[in-house]
mmCIF file of C-alpha atoms and ligand atoms in Angstrom:
data_model
loop_
_atom_site.group_PDB
_atom_site.id
_atom_site.type_symbol
_atom_site.label_atom_id
_atom_site.label_comp_id
_atom_site.label_asym_id
_atom_site.label_seq_id
_atom_site.Cartn_x
_atom_site.Cartn_y
_atom_site.Cartn_z
ATOM 1 C CA UNK A 26 0.686 29.518 41.642
ATOM 2 C CA UNK A 27 -1.235 29.368 38.380
ATOM 3 C CA UNK A 28 0.064 31.601 35.609
ATOM 4 C CA UNK A 29 0.206 31.842 31.822
ATOM 5 C CA UNK A 30 3.296 32.312 29.723
ATOM 6 C CA UNK A 31 5.613 30.432 27.411
ATOM 7 C CA UNK A 32 7.900 27.439 27.795
ATOM 8 C CA UNK A 33 10.566 28.472 25.258
ATOM 9 C CA UNK A 34 11.116 31.155 22.623
ATOM 10 C CA UNK A 35 8.862 30.727 19.617
ATOM 11 C CA UNK A 36 5.350 31.059 18.266
ATOM 12 C CA UNK A 37 1.942 30.737 19.921
ATOM 13 C CA UNK A 38 2.449 26.960 20.220
ATOM 14 C CA UNK A 39 5.015 27.689 22.949
ATOM 15 C CA UNK A 40 2.403 29.353 25.161
ATOM 16 C CA UNK A 41 1.200 27.343 28.147
ATOM 17 C CA UNK A 42 -0.235 27.508 31.634
ATOM 18 C CA UNK A 43 2.619 27.364 34.105
ATOM 19 C CA UNK A 44 2.788 26.322 37.737
ATOM 20 C CA UNK A 45 5.401 28.657 39.225
ATOM 21 C CA UNK A 46 6.464 29.687 42.755
ATOM 22 C CA UNK A 47 4.853 32.785 44.258
ATOM 23 C CA UNK A 48 7.308 35.627 43.404
ATOM 24 C CA UNK A 49 9.086 37.372 46.287
ATOM 25 C CA UNK A 50 9.394 41.147 45.955
ATOM 26 C CA UNK A 51 12.967 42.349 45.623
ATOM 27 C CA UNK A 52 14.245 45.804 46.458
ATOM 28 C CA UNK A 53 11.818 48.545 45.337
ATOM 29 C CA UNK A 54 9.220 45.976 44.281
ATOM 30 C CA UNK A 55 5.711 45.090 45.414
ATOM 31 C CA UNK A 56 3.811 41.844 45.197
ATOM 32 C CA UNK A 57 0.148 42.158 44.251
ATOM 33 C CA UNK A 58 -2.780 39.809 44.415
ATOM 34 C CA UNK A 59 -3.726 40.462 40.801
ATOM 35 C CA UNK A 60 -7.232 41.716 40.029
ATOM 36 C CA UNK A 61 -6.656 42.408 36.328
ATOM 37 C CA UNK A 62 -3.788 42.299 33.828
ATOM 38 C CA UNK A 63 -3.442 43.984 30.435
ATOM 39 C CA UNK A 64 -2.581 42.265 27.147
ATOM 40 C CA UNK A 65 -0.231 44.034 24.711
ATOM 41 C CA UNK A 66 1.505 43.312 21.399
ATOM 42 C CA UNK A 67 4.717 43.496 23.439
ATOM 43 C CA UNK A 68 3.721 40.211 25.093
ATOM 44 C CA UNK A 69 4.152 38.210 21.906
ATOM 45 C CA UNK A 70 7.416 40.041 21.269
ATOM 46 C CA UNK A 71 8.590 38.841 24.709
ATOM 47 C CA UNK A 72 7.555 35.291 23.738
ATOM 48 C CA UNK A 73 9.568 35.609 20.521
ATOM 49 C CA UNK A 74 12.683 36.489 22.517
ATOM 50 C CA UNK A 75 12.911 40.201 21.693
ATOM 51 C CA UNK A 76 13.578 41.199 25.307
ATOM 52 C CA UNK A 77 15.983 38.454 26.384
ATOM 53 C CA UNK A 78 13.547 36.077 28.118
ATOM 54 C CA UNK A 79 14.034 32.421 27.309
ATOM 55 C CA UNK A 80 11.207 30.688 29.154
ATOM 56 C CA UNK A 81 9.607 29.249 31.037
ATOM 57 C CA UNK A 82 8.443 32.804 31.654
ATOM 58 C CA UNK A 83 5.135 34.228 32.846
ATOM 59 C CA UNK A 84 3.871 36.855 30.393
ATOM 60 C CA UNK A 85 2.225 40.214 31.194
ATOM 61 C CA UNK A 86 3.673 43.735 31.635
ATOM 62 C CA UNK A 87 0.886 45.546 33.494
ATOM 63 C CA UNK A 88 -1.419 44.719 36.391
ATOM 64 C CA UNK A 89 -3.852 46.138 38.919
ATOM 65 C CA UNK A 90 -4.306 44.504 42.292
ATOM 66 C CA UNK A 91 -3.955 44.561 46.059
ATOM 67 C CA UNK A 92 -0.533 44.957 47.665
ATOM 68 C CA UNK A 93 0.298 41.719 49.430
ATOM 69 C CA UNK A 94 3.985 42.207 50.247
ATOM 70 C CA UNK A 95 6.513 45.017 49.931
ATOM 71 C CA UNK A 96 10.212 44.688 49.164
ATOM 72 C CA UNK A 97 13.102 46.468 50.850
ATOM 73 C CA UNK A 98 13.273 50.197 50.270
ATOM 74 C CA UNK A 99 9.559 50.660 49.620
ATOM 75 C CA UNK A 100 8.018 53.402 51.746
ATOM 76 C CA UNK A 101 5.179 54.702 49.526
ATOM 77 C CA UNK A 102 2.937 51.619 49.683
ATOM 78 C CA UNK A 103 1.688 49.296 52.402
ATOM 79 C CA UNK A 104 -0.010 45.912 52.414
ATOM 80 C CA UNK A 105 -3.662 46.303 51.466
ATOM 81 C CA UNK A 106 -3.244 49.270 49.099
ATOM 82 C CA UNK A 107 -5.159 49.039 45.840
ATOM 83 C CA UNK A 108 -2.647 49.876 43.110
ATOM 84 C CA UNK A 109 -1.697 49.378 39.476
ATOM 85 C CA UNK A 110 1.646 49.380 37.749
ATOM 86 C CA UNK A 111 4.249 47.894 35.464
ATOM 87 C CA UNK A 112 5.962 44.545 36.061
ATOM 88 C CA UNK A 113 9.767 44.142 36.406
ATOM 89 C CA UNK A 114 11.481 43.143 33.150
ATOM 90 C CA UNK A 115 8.110 43.429 31.365
ATOM 91 C CA UNK A 116 6.943 39.978 32.516
ATOM 92 C CA UNK A 117 5.047 38.167 35.275
ATOM 93 C CA UNK A 118 1.627 39.815 35.157
ATOM 94 C CA UNK A 119 -0.634 37.037 33.883
ATOM 95 C CA UNK A 120 -0.772 35.267 37.217
ATOM 96 C CA UNK A 121 -2.655 35.141 40.485
ATOM 97 C CA UNK A 122 0.197 37.050 42.139
ATOM 98 C CA UNK A 123 2.661 39.351 40.400
ATOM 99 C CA UNK A 124 5.433 41.853 41.110
ATOM 100 C CA UNK A 125 5.392 45.514 40.162
ATOM 101 C CA UNK A 126 8.128 48.155 40.184
ATOM 102 C CA UNK A 127 7.257 50.469 43.098
ATOM 103 C CA UNK A 128 8.490 53.566 41.222
ATOM 104 C CA UNK A 129 6.166 52.625 38.331
ATOM 105 C CA UNK A 130 3.126 51.844 40.510
ATOM 106 C CA UNK A 131 0.357 54.193 41.631
ATOM 107 C CA UNK A 132 -2.671 54.072 43.903
ATOM 108 C CA UNK A 133 -5.883 53.096 42.160
ATOM 109 C CA UNK A 134 -8.744 55.447 43.031
ATOM 110 C CA UNK A 135 -11.993 53.620 43.906
ATOM 111 C CA UNK A 136 -13.682 55.185 40.891
ATOM 112 C CA UNK A 137 -11.206 53.570 38.507
ATOM 113 C CA UNK A 138 -12.066 49.914 37.962
ATOM 114 C CA UNK A 139 -9.175 47.413 38.171
ATOM 115 C CA UNK A 140 -9.792 46.443 34.516
ATOM 116 C CA UNK A 141 -9.316 50.071 33.444
ATOM 117 C CA UNK A 142 -6.288 50.627 35.698
ATOM 118 C CA UNK A 143 -4.579 47.488 34.359
ATOM 119 C CA UNK A 144 -4.867 48.954 30.858
ATOM 120 C CA UNK A 145 -2.928 52.140 31.680
ATOM 121 C CA UNK A 146 0.796 51.417 32.329
ATOM 122 C CA UNK A 147 1.754 50.279 28.817
ATOM 123 C CA UNK A 148 -0.622 51.626 26.181
ATOM 124 C CA UNK A 149 -2.120 54.807 27.681
ATOM 125 C CA UNK A 150 1.143 55.758 29.412
ATOM 126 C CA UNK A 151 3.027 55.450 26.122
ATOM 127 C CA UNK A 152 0.475 57.651 24.381
ATOM 128 C CA UNK A 153 0.848 60.144 27.254
ATOM 129 C CA UNK A 154 4.643 60.164 26.898
ATOM 130 C CA UNK A 155 4.364 60.737 23.147
ATOM 131 C CA UNK A 156 2.061 63.739 23.557
ATOM 132 C CA UNK A 157 4.415 65.199 26.177
ATOM 133 C CA UNK A 158 7.417 64.729 23.921
ATOM 134 C CA UNK A 159 5.629 66.318 20.937
ATOM 135 C CA UNK A 160 4.869 69.322 23.134
ATOM 136 C CA UNK A 161 2.640 70.820 20.455
ATOM 137 C CA UNK A 162 0.836 74.132 21.021
ATOM 138 C CA UNK A 163 -2.975 74.123 21.025
ATOM 139 C CA UNK A 164 -4.512 74.032 17.584
ATOM 140 C CA UNK A 165 -1.683 71.935 16.088
ATOM 141 C CA UNK A 166 -2.539 68.732 14.250
ATOM 142 C CA UNK A 167 -1.288 65.272 15.196
ATOM 143 C CA UNK A 168 -1.804 62.144 13.098
ATOM 144 C CA UNK A 169 -2.329 58.900 15.018
ATOM 145 C CA UNK A 170 -1.640 55.889 12.787
ATOM 146 C CA UNK A 171 -3.502 52.926 14.278
ATOM 147 C CA UNK A 172 -6.019 55.131 16.085
ATOM 148 C CA UNK A 173 -8.439 52.358 17.100
ATOM 149 C CA UNK A 174 -5.954 50.175 18.994
ATOM 150 C CA UNK A 175 -4.670 49.979 22.557
ATOM 151 C CA UNK A 176 -2.337 52.972 22.234
ATOM 152 C CA UNK A 177 -4.327 54.772 19.538
ATOM 153 C CA UNK A 178 -7.561 55.246 21.476
ATOM 154 C CA UNK A 179 -5.912 56.961 24.478
ATOM 155 C CA UNK A 180 -3.612 58.877 22.111
ATOM 156 C CA UNK A 181 -6.616 60.445 20.371
ATOM 157 C CA UNK A 182 -8.167 61.420 23.712
ATOM 158 C CA UNK A 183 -4.961 62.756 25.279
ATOM 159 C CA UNK A 184 -4.265 64.822 22.176
ATOM 160 C CA UNK A 185 -7.786 66.272 22.248
ATOM 161 C CA UNK A 186 -7.378 67.073 25.946
ATOM 162 C CA UNK A 187 -4.352 69.195 24.958
ATOM 163 C CA UNK A 188 -6.401 71.143 22.457
ATOM 164 C CA UNK A 189 -4.907 69.447 19.400
ATOM 165 C CA UNK A 190 -6.619 68.475 16.168
ATOM 166 C CA UNK A 191 -6.322 64.738 15.636
ATOM 167 C CA UNK A 192 -6.368 62.792 12.390
ATOM 168 C CA UNK A 193 -6.981 59.149 13.330
ATOM 169 C CA UNK A 194 -5.971 56.612 10.677
ATOM 170 C CA UNK A 195 -7.892 53.367 11.184
ATOM 171 C CA UNK A 196 -9.950 50.770 9.341
ATOM 172 C CA UNK A 197 -13.526 51.928 8.550
ATOM 173 C CA UNK A 198 -14.975 49.704 11.273
ATOM 174 C CA UNK A 199 -13.204 51.944 13.817
ATOM 175 C CA UNK A 200 -14.145 55.319 12.360
ATOM 176 C CA UNK A 201 -17.142 55.826 14.603
ATOM 177 C CA UNK A 202 -14.907 55.123 17.607
ATOM 178 C CA UNK A 203 -12.230 57.593 16.447
ATOM 179 C CA UNK A 204 -14.882 60.272 15.861
ATOM 180 C CA UNK A 205 -16.523 59.622 19.250
ATOM 181 C CA UNK A 206 -13.271 60.597 20.959
ATOM 182 C CA UNK A 207 -12.921 63.706 18.823
ATOM 183 C CA UNK A 208 -10.601 62.499 16.061
ATOM 184 C CA UNK A 209 -11.089 62.961 12.319
ATOM 185 C CA UNK A 210 -11.177 59.379 11.005
ATOM 186 C CA UNK A 211 -9.286 58.495 7.834
ATOM 187 C CA UNK A 212 -9.085 55.031 6.227
ATOM 188 C CA UNK A 213 -5.662 53.546 5.544
ATOM 189 C CA UNK A 214 -4.661 51.859 2.264
ATOM 190 C CA UNK A 215 -4.418 53.216 -1.282
ATOM 191 C CA UNK A 216 -5.086 56.959 -1.423
ATOM 192 C CA UNK A 217 -4.480 57.595 2.273
ATOM 193 C CA UNK A 218 -2.260 60.624 1.470
ATOM 194 C CA UNK A 219 -5.116 62.435 -0.321
ATOM 195 C CA UNK A 220 -7.565 61.564 2.418
ATOM 196 C CA UNK A 221 -5.216 62.914 5.099
ATOM 197 C CA UNK A 222 -4.630 66.134 3.110
ATOM 198 C CA UNK A 223 -8.395 66.557 2.784
ATOM 199 C CA UNK A 224 -8.904 65.941 6.517
ATOM 200 C CA UNK A 225 -6.076 68.298 7.517
ATOM 201 C CA UNK A 226 -5.557 70.925 4.804
ATOM 202 C CA UNK A 227 -3.486 72.944 7.304
ATOM 203 C CA UNK A 228 -0.919 70.098 7.343
ATOM 204 C CA UNK A 229 0.314 67.598 9.926
ATOM 205 C CA UNK A 230 2.600 68.699 12.767
ATOM 206 C CA UNK A 231 3.375 65.320 14.380
ATOM 207 C CA UNK A 232 2.920 61.591 13.741
ATOM 208 C CA UNK A 233 2.470 58.855 16.341
ATOM 209 C CA UNK A 234 2.700 55.573 14.450
ATOM 210 C CA UNK A 235 1.596 52.161 15.746
ATOM 211 C CA UNK A 236 1.954 50.257 12.478
ATOM 212 C CA UNK A 237 5.390 50.652 10.850
ATOM 213 C CA UNK A 238 6.536 49.401 7.435
ATOM 214 C CA UNK A 239 5.119 50.842 4.231
ATOM 215 C CA UNK A 240 2.167 52.339 6.111
ATOM 216 C CA UNK A 241 4.658 54.431 8.113
ATOM 217 C CA UNK A 242 6.661 55.454 5.019
ATOM 218 C CA UNK A 243 3.489 56.717 3.347
ATOM 219 C CA UNK A 244 2.375 58.667 6.405
ATOM 220 C CA UNK A 245 5.861 60.083 7.074
ATOM 221 C CA UNK A 246 5.895 61.641 3.601
ATOM 222 C CA UNK A 247 3.050 63.906 4.760
ATOM 223 C CA UNK A 248 5.153 65.414 7.538
ATOM 224 C CA UNK A 249 7.432 68.275 6.517
ATOM 225 C CA UNK A 250 9.425 68.399 9.738
ATOM 226 C CA UNK A 251 10.258 64.840 10.816
ATOM 227 C CA UNK A 252 11.491 65.853 14.254
ATOM 228 C CA UNK A 253 7.974 65.106 15.517
ATOM 229 C CA UNK A 254 7.697 61.578 14.083
ATOM 230 C CA UNK A 255 7.866 58.470 16.254
ATOM 231 C CA UNK A 256 6.859 54.840 15.762
ATOM 232 C CA UNK A 257 6.174 52.344 18.527
ATOM 233 C CA UNK A 258 5.994 49.453 16.072
ATOM 234 C CA UNK A 259 9.026 50.192 13.867
ATOM 235 C CA UNK A 260 11.674 52.185 15.717
ATOM 236 C CA UNK A 261 14.494 51.632 13.175
ATOM 237 C CA UNK A 262 12.327 52.910 10.324
ATOM 238 C CA UNK A 263 11.236 55.948 12.331
ATOM 239 C CA UNK A 264 14.896 56.825 12.916
ATOM 240 C CA UNK A 265 15.733 56.222 9.248
ATOM 241 C CA UNK A 266 12.935 58.606 8.274
ATOM 242 C CA UNK A 267 14.300 61.341 10.547
ATOM 243 C CA UNK A 268 12.075 60.676 13.541
ATOM 244 C CA UNK A 269 12.936 59.875 17.154
ATOM 245 C CA UNK A 270 12.726 56.932 19.525
ATOM 246 C CA UNK A 271 10.264 57.614 22.302
ATOM 247 C CA UNK A 272 11.830 57.318 25.753
ATOM 248 C CA UNK A 273 9.246 56.153 28.243
ATOM 249 C CA UNK A 274 8.654 57.958 31.542
ATOM 250 C CA UNK A 275 7.931 54.939 33.704
ATOM 251 C CA UNK A 276 7.013 56.829 36.851
ATOM 252 C CA UNK A 277 4.344 56.851 39.546
ATOM 253 C CA UNK A 278 3.599 60.457 38.581
ATOM 254 C CA UNK A 279 2.516 59.504 35.045
ATOM 255 C CA UNK A 280 0.293 56.677 36.306
ATOM 256 C CA UNK A 281 -1.240 58.922 38.975
ATOM 257 C CA UNK A 282 -2.067 61.521 36.335
ATOM 258 C CA UNK A 283 -3.609 58.907 34.027
ATOM 259 C CA UNK A 284 -5.765 57.585 36.883
ATOM 260 C CA UNK A 285 -6.887 61.164 37.582
ATOM 261 C CA UNK A 286 -7.846 61.598 33.934
ATOM 262 C CA UNK A 287 -9.854 58.363 34.006
ATOM 263 C CA UNK A 288 -11.506 59.345 37.285
ATOM 264 C CA UNK A 289 -12.556 62.711 35.859
ATOM 265 C CA UNK A 290 -13.861 61.143 32.623
ATOM 266 C CA UNK A 291 -11.134 62.819 30.546
ATOM 267 C CA UNK A 292 -9.722 59.441 29.498
ATOM 268 C CA UNK A 293 -11.315 56.101 28.700
ATOM 269 C CA UNK A 294 -8.713 53.349 28.174
ATOM 270 C CA UNK A 295 -11.479 51.614 26.243
ATOM 271 C CA UNK A 296 -11.284 48.083 27.538
ATOM 272 C CA UNK A 297 -13.347 46.125 25.015
ATOM 273 C CA UNK A 298 -12.569 42.578 25.997
ATOM 274 C CA UNK A 299 -12.357 41.236 29.571
ATOM 275 C CA UNK A 300 -11.568 37.531 29.859
ATOM 276 C CA UNK A 301 -10.661 35.047 32.587
ATOM 277 C CA UNK A 302 -6.986 34.051 32.723
ATOM 278 C CA UNK A 303 -8.087 30.611 31.515
ATOM 279 C CA UNK A 304 -8.790 32.307 28.161
ATOM 280 C CA UNK A 305 -5.297 33.840 27.874
ATOM 281 C CA UNK A 306 -4.430 31.952 24.693
ATOM 282 C CA UNK A 307 -7.390 33.430 22.795
ATOM 283 C CA UNK A 308 -6.704 36.889 24.269
ATOM 284 C CA UNK A 309 -3.123 36.777 23.026
ATOM 285 C CA UNK A 310 -4.207 35.551 19.590
ATOM 286 C CA UNK A 311 -6.628 38.444 19.296
ATOM 287 C CA UNK A 312 -3.911 41.003 20.082
ATOM 288 C CA UNK A 313 -1.279 39.231 17.993
ATOM 289 C CA UNK A 314 -3.457 39.558 14.867
ATOM 290 C CA UNK A 315 -2.808 43.330 15.103
ATOM 291 C CA UNK A 316 -6.379 44.525 14.646
ATOM 292 C CA UNK A 317 -7.662 44.690 18.220
ATOM 293 C CA UNK A 318 -10.100 47.435 19.187
ATOM 294 C CA UNK A 319 -9.055 49.212 22.373
ATOM 295 C CA UNK A 320 -7.649 47.017 25.124
ATOM 296 C CA UNK A 321 -7.891 43.350 26.082
ATOM 297 C CA UNK A 322 -7.670 42.528 29.814
ATOM 298 C CA UNK A 323 -7.327 39.234 31.709
ATOM 299 C CA UNK A 324 -8.808 38.453 35.127
ATOM 300 C CA UNK A 325 -6.959 35.762 37.132
HETATM 301 N N1 NAP B 14 7.603 51.020 23.351
HETATM 302 C C1 NAP B 14 6.534 50.945 24.098
HETATM 303 O O1 NAP B 14 6.595 51.272 25.271
HETATM 304 C C2 NAP B 14 5.237 50.485 23.481
HETATM 305 C C3 NAP B 14 4.091 50.611 24.246
HETATM 306 C C4 NAP B 14 2.881 50.233 23.683
HETATM 307 C C5 NAP B 14 2.836 49.722 22.402
HETATM 308 N N2 NAP B 14 3.969 49.583 21.681
HETATM 309 C C6 NAP B 14 3.897 49.040 20.300
HETATM 310 O O2 NAP B 14 2.977 49.843 19.547
HETATM 311 C C7 NAP B 14 2.272 49.049 18.611
HETATM 312 C C8 NAP B 14 0.774 49.239 18.781
HETATM 313 O O3 NAP B 14 0.347 48.793 20.063
HETATM 314 P P1 NAP B 14 -1.203 48.730 20.376
HETATM 315 O O4 NAP B 14 -1.339 48.204 21.763
HETATM 316 O O5 NAP B 14 -1.861 49.981 20.030
HETATM 317 O O6 NAP B 14 -1.640 47.583 19.318
HETATM 318 P P2 NAP B 14 -3.111 47.213 18.801
HETATM 319 O O7 NAP B 14 -4.081 47.351 19.901
HETATM 320 O O8 NAP B 14 -2.967 45.917 18.075
HETATM 321 O O9 NAP B 14 -3.433 48.366 17.758
HETATM 322 C C9 NAP B 14 -2.847 48.463 16.497
HETATM 323 C C10 NAP B 14 -3.879 49.140 15.591
HETATM 324 O O10 NAP B 14 -3.336 49.373 14.304
HETATM 325 C C11 NAP B 14 -4.379 49.240 13.340
HETATM 326 N N3 NAP B 14 -3.763 48.970 12.040
HETATM 327 C C12 NAP B 14 -3.328 47.793 11.528
HETATM 328 N N4 NAP B 14 -2.803 47.987 10.308
HETATM 329 C C13 NAP B 14 -2.878 49.324 10.057
HETATM 330 C C14 NAP B 14 -2.470 50.159 8.958
HETATM 331 N N5 NAP B 14 -1.880 49.660 7.859
HETATM 332 N N6 NAP B 14 -2.680 51.502 9.061
HETATM 333 C C15 NAP B 14 -3.259 52.039 10.157
HETATM 334 N N7 NAP B 14 -3.688 51.288 11.214
HETATM 335 C C16 NAP B 14 -3.489 49.955 11.156
HETATM 336 C C17 NAP B 14 -5.218 48.104 13.900
HETATM 337 O O11 NAP B 14 -6.611 48.138 13.647
HETATM 338 P P3 NAP B 14 -7.391 48.193 12.295
HETATM 339 O O12 NAP B 14 -6.477 47.585 11.260
HETATM 340 O O13 NAP B 14 -8.603 47.373 12.512
HETATM 341 O O14 NAP B 14 -7.694 49.654 12.114
HETATM 342 C C18 NAP B 14 -5.113 48.291 15.405
HETATM 343 O O15 NAP B 14 -6.217 48.987 15.946
HETATM 344 C C19 NAP B 14 2.754 47.620 18.826
HETATM 345 O O16 NAP B 14 3.772 47.333 17.905
HETATM 346 C C20 NAP B 14 3.315 47.651 20.231
HETATM 347 O O17 NAP B 14 4.276 46.637 20.474
HETATM 348 C C21 NAP B 14 5.159 49.969 22.193
#
């Protein structure tokens, strides 16, 4: 089976097309014929060894496809179902056939394209979890740092759907996008504190950060109560600043709800770049640069 991944821990030069056996679904797993697979910054972190994979390993955390085989213990899905979900151990998705975790897989409604469904389990689902954890009442203000990226775009929309005000920090090229989904765009860099205060004179009630480092320190200083601060890019710093580590709800229920939101036009995962698997190297490079707009998806 043709797949794309990495041969050993390291930089982009370790990425390669791999010829690997068709995976067999274990207990509570499904095997899909992959229709589309999402690309995430987490994929290069896997390649760098952050999650214990040594290679050769097939990359890819999230896929949409047709169920081809079901493992022991699976009763919710049958062969032929159109589904989408997260891959075991956060790998294996960039391939013609891939496994998903049955308890983190959901049916894909016909109205939700495979490319859109494949973009939901990592980025949109994380944004969903963050908004749930914040639990802010309507009219509160959330700041999304990195509002034009894979997580940021759904985060802005999911916050708006909850009746929140959203300040979306992004580069100027993404301001029209942030505003289109209802956010108040603010440019990052020198003077960002004043611009945020001007955009939200009532103050900020929560921060969802996708950037980390000094950008996070600057933004965190705007939040009086740090109990509603989390960073997906810099968890240690978020904790140091008094924030929390987001615990993911990797469940079928979350994915089903996200698909419903897409189907009812409440959520657009904003897939901006759809490429054949043969172009995986360029897709990864685009995401690894850290300035992607919306989501990048591969088609085997
Ligand atoms: N734990 C989890 O389950 C989980 C899930 C998803 C993602 N993550 C992590 O969350 C992070 C973001 O993921 P993503 O998919 O959204 O990545 P992404 O698509 O690359 O988006 C990151 C965004 O940040 C913006 N940005 C860069 N520098 C910035 C700065 N100084 N201030 C404000 N914005 C800045 C970038 O665009 P511009 O610079 O052009 O504005 C880009 O749109 C990654 O570190 C990822 O690994 C974790």
